[in-house]
Coordinates of C-alpha atoms in Angstrom, one line a residue:
X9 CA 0.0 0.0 0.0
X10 CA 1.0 3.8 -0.7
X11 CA 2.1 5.7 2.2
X12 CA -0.6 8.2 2.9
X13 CA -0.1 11.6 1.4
X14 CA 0.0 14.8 3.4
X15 CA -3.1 16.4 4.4
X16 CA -4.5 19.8 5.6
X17 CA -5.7 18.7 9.1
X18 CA -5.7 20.9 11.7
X19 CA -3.8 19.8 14.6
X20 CA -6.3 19.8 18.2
X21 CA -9.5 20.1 16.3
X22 CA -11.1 19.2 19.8
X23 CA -8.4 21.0 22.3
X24 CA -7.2 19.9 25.7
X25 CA -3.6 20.7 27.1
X26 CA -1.8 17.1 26.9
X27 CA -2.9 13.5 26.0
X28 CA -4.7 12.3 29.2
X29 CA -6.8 15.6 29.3
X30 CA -7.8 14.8 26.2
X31 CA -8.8 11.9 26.1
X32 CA -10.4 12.5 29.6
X33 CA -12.7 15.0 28.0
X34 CA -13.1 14.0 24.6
X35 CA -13.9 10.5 24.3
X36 CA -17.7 11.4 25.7
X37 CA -18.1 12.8 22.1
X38 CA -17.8 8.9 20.6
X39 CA -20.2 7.9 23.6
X40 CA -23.3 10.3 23.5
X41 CA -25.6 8.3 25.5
X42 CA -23.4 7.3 28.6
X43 CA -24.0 7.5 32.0
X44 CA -27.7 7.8 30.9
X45 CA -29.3 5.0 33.2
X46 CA -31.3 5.7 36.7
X47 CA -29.8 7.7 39.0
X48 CA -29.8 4.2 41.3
X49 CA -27.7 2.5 39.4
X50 CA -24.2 2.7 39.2
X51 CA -21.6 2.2 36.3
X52 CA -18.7 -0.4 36.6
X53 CA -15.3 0.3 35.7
X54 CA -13.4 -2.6 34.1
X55 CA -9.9 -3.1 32.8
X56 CA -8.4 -5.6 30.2
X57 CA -6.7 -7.5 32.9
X58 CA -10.4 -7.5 34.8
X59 CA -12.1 -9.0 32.1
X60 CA -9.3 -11.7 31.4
X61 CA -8.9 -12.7 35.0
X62 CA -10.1 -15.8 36.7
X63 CA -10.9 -17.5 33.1
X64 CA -12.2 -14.6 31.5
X65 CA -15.3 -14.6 34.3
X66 CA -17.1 -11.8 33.3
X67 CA -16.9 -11.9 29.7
X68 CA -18.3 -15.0 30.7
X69 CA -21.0 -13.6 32.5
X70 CA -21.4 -11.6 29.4
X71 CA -21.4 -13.9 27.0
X72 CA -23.9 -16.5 28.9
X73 CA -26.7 -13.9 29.3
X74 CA -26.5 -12.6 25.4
X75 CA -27.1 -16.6 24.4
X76 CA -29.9 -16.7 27.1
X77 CA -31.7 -13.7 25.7
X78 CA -31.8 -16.1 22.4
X79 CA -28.3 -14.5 20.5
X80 CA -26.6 -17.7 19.2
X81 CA -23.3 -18.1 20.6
X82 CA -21.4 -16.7 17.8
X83 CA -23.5 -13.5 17.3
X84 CA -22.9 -13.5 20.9
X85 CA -19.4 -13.2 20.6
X86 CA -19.1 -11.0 17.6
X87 CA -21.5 -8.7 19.1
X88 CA -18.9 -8.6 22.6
X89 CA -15.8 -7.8 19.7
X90 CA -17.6 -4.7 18.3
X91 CA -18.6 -3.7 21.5
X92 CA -15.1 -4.0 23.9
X93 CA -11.8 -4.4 21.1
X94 CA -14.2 -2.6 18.5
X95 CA -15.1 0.7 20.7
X96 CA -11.4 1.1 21.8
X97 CA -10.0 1.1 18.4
X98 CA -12.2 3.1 17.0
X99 CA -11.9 5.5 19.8
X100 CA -8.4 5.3 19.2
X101 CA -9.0 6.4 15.4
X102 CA -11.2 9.4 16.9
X103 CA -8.8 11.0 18.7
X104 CA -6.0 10.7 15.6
X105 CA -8.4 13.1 13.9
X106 CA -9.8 14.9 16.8
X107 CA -6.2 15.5 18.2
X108 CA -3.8 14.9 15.4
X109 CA -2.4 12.7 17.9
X110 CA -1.4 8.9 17.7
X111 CA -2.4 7.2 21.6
X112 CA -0.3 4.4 22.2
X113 CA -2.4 1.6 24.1
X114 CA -1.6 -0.9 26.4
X115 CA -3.5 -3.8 28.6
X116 CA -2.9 -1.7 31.6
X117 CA -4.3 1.6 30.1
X118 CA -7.6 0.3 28.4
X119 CA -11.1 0.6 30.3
X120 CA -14.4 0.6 30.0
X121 CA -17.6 1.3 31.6
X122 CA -20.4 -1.1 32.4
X123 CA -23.5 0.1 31.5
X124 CA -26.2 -1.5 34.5
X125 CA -28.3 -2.6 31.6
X126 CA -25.5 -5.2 30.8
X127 CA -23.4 -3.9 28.4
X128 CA -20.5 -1.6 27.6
X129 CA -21.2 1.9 26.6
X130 CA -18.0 4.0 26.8
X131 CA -14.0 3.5 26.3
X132 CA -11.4 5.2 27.9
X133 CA -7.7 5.5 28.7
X134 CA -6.4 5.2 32.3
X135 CA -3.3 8.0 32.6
X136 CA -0.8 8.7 31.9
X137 CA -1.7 8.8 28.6
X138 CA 1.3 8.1 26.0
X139 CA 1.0 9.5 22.1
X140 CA 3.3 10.2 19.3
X141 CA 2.6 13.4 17.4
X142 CA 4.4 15.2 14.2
X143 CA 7.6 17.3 15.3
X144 CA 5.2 20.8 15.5
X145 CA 2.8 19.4 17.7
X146 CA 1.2 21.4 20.5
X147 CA 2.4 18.7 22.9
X148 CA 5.8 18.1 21.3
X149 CA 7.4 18.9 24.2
X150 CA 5.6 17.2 26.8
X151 CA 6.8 14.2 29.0
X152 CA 4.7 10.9 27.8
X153 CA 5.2 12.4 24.4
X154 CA 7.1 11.1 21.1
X155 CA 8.1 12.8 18.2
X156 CA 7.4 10.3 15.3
X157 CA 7.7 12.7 12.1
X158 CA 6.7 10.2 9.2
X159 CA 2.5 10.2 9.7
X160 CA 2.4 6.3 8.3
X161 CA 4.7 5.5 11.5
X162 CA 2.2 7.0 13.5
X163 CA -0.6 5.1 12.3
X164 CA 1.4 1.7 12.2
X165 CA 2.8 2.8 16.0
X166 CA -0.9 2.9 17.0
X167 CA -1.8 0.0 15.0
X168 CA 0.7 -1.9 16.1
X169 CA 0.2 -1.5 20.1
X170 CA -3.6 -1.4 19.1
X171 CA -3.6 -5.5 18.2
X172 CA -1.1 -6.3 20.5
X173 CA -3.4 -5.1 23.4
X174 CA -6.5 -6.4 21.8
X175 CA -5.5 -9.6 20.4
X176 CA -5.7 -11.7 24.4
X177 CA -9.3 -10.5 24.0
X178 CA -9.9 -11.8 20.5
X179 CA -8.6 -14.8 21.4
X180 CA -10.7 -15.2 24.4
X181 CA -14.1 -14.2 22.7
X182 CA -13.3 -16.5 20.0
X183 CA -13.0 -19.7 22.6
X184 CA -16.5 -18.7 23.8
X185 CA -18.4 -19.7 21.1
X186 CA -15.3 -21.6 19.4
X187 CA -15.9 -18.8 16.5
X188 CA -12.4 -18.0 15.0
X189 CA -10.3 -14.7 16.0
X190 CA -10.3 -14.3 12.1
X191 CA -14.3 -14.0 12.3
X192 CA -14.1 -11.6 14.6
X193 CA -11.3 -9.1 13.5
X194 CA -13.5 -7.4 11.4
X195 CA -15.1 -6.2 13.9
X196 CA -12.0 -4.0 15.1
X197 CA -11.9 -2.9 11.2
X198 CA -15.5 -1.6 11.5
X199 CA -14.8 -0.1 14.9
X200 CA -12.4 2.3 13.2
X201 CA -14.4 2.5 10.1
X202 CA -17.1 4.0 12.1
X203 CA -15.3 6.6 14.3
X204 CA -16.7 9.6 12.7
X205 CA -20.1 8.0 12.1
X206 CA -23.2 9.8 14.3
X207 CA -20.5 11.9 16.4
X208 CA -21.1 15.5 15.9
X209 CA -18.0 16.9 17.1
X210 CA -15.5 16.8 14.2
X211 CA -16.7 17.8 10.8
X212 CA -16.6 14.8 8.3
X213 CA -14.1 15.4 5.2
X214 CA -12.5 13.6 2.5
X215 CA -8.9 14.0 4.4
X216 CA -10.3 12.8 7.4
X217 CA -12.0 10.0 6.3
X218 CA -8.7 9.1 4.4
X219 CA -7.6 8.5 7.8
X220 CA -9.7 6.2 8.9
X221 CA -9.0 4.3 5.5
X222 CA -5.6 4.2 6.1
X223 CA -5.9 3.2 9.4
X224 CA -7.4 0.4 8.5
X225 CA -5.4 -0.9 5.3
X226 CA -1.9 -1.0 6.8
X227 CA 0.0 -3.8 6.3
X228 CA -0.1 -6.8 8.4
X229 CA -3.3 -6.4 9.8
X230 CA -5.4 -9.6 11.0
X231 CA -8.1 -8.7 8.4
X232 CA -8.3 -9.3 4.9
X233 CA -11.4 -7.2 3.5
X234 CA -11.4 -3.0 4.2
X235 CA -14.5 -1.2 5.4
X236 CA -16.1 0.8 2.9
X237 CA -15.9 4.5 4.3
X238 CA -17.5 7.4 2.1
X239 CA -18.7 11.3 3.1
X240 CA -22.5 11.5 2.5
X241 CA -24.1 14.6 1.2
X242 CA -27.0 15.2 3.5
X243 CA -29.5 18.3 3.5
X244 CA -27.5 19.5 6.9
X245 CA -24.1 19.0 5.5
X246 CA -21.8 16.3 5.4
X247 CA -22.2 13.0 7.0
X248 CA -19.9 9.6 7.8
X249 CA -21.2 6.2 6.0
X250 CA -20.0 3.0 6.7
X251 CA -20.4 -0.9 5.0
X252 CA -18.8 -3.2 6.6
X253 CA -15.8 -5.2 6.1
X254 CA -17.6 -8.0 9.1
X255 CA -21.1 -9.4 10.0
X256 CA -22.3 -8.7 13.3
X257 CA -24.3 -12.6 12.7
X258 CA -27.6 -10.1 13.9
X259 CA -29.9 -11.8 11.1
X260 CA -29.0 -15.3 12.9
X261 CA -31.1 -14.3 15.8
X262 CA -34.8 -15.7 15.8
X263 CA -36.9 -12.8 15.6
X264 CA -41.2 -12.6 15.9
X265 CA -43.0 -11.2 13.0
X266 CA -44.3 -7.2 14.8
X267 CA -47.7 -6.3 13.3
X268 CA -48.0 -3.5 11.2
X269 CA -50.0 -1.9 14.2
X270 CA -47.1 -1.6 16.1
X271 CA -44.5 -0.2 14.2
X272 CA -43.5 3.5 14.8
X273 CA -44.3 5.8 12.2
X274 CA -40.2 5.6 11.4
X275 CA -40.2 1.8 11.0
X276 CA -42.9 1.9 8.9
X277 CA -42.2 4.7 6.2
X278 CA -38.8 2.7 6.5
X279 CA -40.2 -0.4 5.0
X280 CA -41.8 1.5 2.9
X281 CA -39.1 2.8 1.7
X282 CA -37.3 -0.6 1.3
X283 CA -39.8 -3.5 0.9
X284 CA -37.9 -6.6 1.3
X285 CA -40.1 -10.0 1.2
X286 CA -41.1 -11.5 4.7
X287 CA -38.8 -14.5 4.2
X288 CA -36.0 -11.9 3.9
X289 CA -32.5 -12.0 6.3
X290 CA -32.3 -9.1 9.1
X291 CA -29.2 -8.0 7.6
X292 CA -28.2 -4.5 9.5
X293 CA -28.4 -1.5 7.5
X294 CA -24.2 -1.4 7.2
X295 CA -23.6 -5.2 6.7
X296 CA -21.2 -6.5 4.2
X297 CA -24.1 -8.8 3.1
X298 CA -26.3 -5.8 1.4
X299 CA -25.1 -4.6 -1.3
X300 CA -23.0 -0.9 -1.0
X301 CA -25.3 1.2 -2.7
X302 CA -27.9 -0.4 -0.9
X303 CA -26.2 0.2 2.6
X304 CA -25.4 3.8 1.7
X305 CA -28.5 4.6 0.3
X306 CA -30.4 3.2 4.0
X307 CA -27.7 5.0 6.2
X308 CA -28.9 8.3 4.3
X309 CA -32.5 7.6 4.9
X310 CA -31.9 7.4 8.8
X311 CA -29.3 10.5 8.6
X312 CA -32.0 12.8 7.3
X313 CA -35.3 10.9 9.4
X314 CA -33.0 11.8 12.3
X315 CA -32.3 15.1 11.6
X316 CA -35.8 16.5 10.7
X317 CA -36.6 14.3 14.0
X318 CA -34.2 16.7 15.8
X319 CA -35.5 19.7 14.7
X320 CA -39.1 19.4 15.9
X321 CA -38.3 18.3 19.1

């Protein structure tokens, strides 16, 4: 593959005076939703070594309850890769756009919250926070701080430390539901892929998306097909698309028919919009199984029904 080219990004699109504070305060832009639960119940904070200790228990835990609420174990465990190796990649690819900065992770450093409900719902990065940054970096100077000059070492630096962290917990997920790590890489893929998708904190351009491409087509990585990653044109401006390199095994689950009765208006001008026959798979709007202009032109629908949503509310 080419080494990227040079681009016009601005360097702290998202500001915050060194790596830690930045992630500290900027992640919650990837994670909209979290912390919303009832003021009774109370987030868990988990590490990497927490969730491979005594046998992998709570991804366990995790796992069991997905396949009793009816997800086959397989969907199970893809399902648990987009949602813990997934998320932290992908938040990993936010803040190379958001900060211009590459954060190195390791087991020690990676976390995430534990929604009550049962599921993880934010990422973040226990301090001190290391990074490599280009020569003229704001935070050049600073103590957990290398200067890496060529951009494509940057991206392979974060790449690199990014599998090397997250392939223990491939590995376990995979001897859940005996799926293989190589099913479940993709995942990781489409967790980067989709950094800039619904987050309304970083505009969405071509460089930037280039990025997230490049990200995910280095060399060496443990997946073979790339994420399709394009800018939509909207009626509110530019928007981040995404078809996926992976399956999330969603349409596996058995599903009952829902009567036309009680469909929300969106669901049904939706299938209205794209009448599929009753016999048809529950593939997800971004799966690799639809075909791309098909996924694109569904991702659009949503982007603009949630939009004129926002706007009378």
């Amino acid at each position: 593959m080419a080494a990227p080219q040079p681009h016009a990004q601005t360097a702290l699109i998202l500001d915050a005076p060194d790596p830690h504070a930045w992630a500290q305060t900027h992640f919650s832009g990837l994670f909209p939703y979290h912390f919303q639960a009832p003021p009774e119940t109370k987030h868990t904070l988990v590490t990497l070594p927490d969730l491979l200790a005594d046998d992998a228990a709570i991804l366990r835990t995790f796992h069991a309850r997905l396949v009793e609420n009816r997800a086959p174990p397989p969907a199970a465990a893809t399902y648990m890769a987009a949602w813990f190796p997934g998320r932290a990649t992908g938040a990993l690819a936010y803040s190379l756009i958001g900060a211009d900065a590459g954060f190195l992770i390791t087991p020690e450093a990676a976390q995430w919250y534990l929604h009550p409900g049962g599921w993880p719902d934010r990422f973040e990065l226990a301090g001190p926070v290391k990074a490599v940054v280009a020569p003229d970096h704001p935070w050049a100077a600073q103590k957990n701080v290398e200067i890496v000059p060529s951009r494509q070492e940057r991206l392979t630096r974060v790449m690199d430390a990014a599998i090397a962290t997250m392939t223990p917990l491939i590995e376990t997920l995979g001897t859940l539901s005996r799926a293989r790590p190589k099913s479940l890489w993709p995942e990781v893929a489409d967790g980067i892929a989709s950094a800039l998708a619904y987050q309304e904190h970083i505009a969405i351009t071509e460089d930037r998306l280039e990025t997230l491409r490049a990200l995910c087509a280095l060399p060496g990585l443990p997946w073979k097909r790339q994420p399709y990653i394009e800018k939509l044109k909207t009626s509110f401006g530019a928007a981040c698309a995404v078809h996926k390199s992976g399956c999330c095994l969603a349409y596996t689950e058995p599903y009952a028919n829902v009567s036309e009765a009680d469909l929300l208006p969106s669901q049904r001008d939706y299938k209205d919009t794209f009448p599929e026959p009753a016999c048809a798979p529950r593939y997800c709007d971004t799966c690799r199984f639809r075909t791309r202009d098909d996924s694109i032109a569904r991702q659009l629908w949503w982007r603009e029904r949630d939009h004129a949503n926002a706007q009378v509310s």
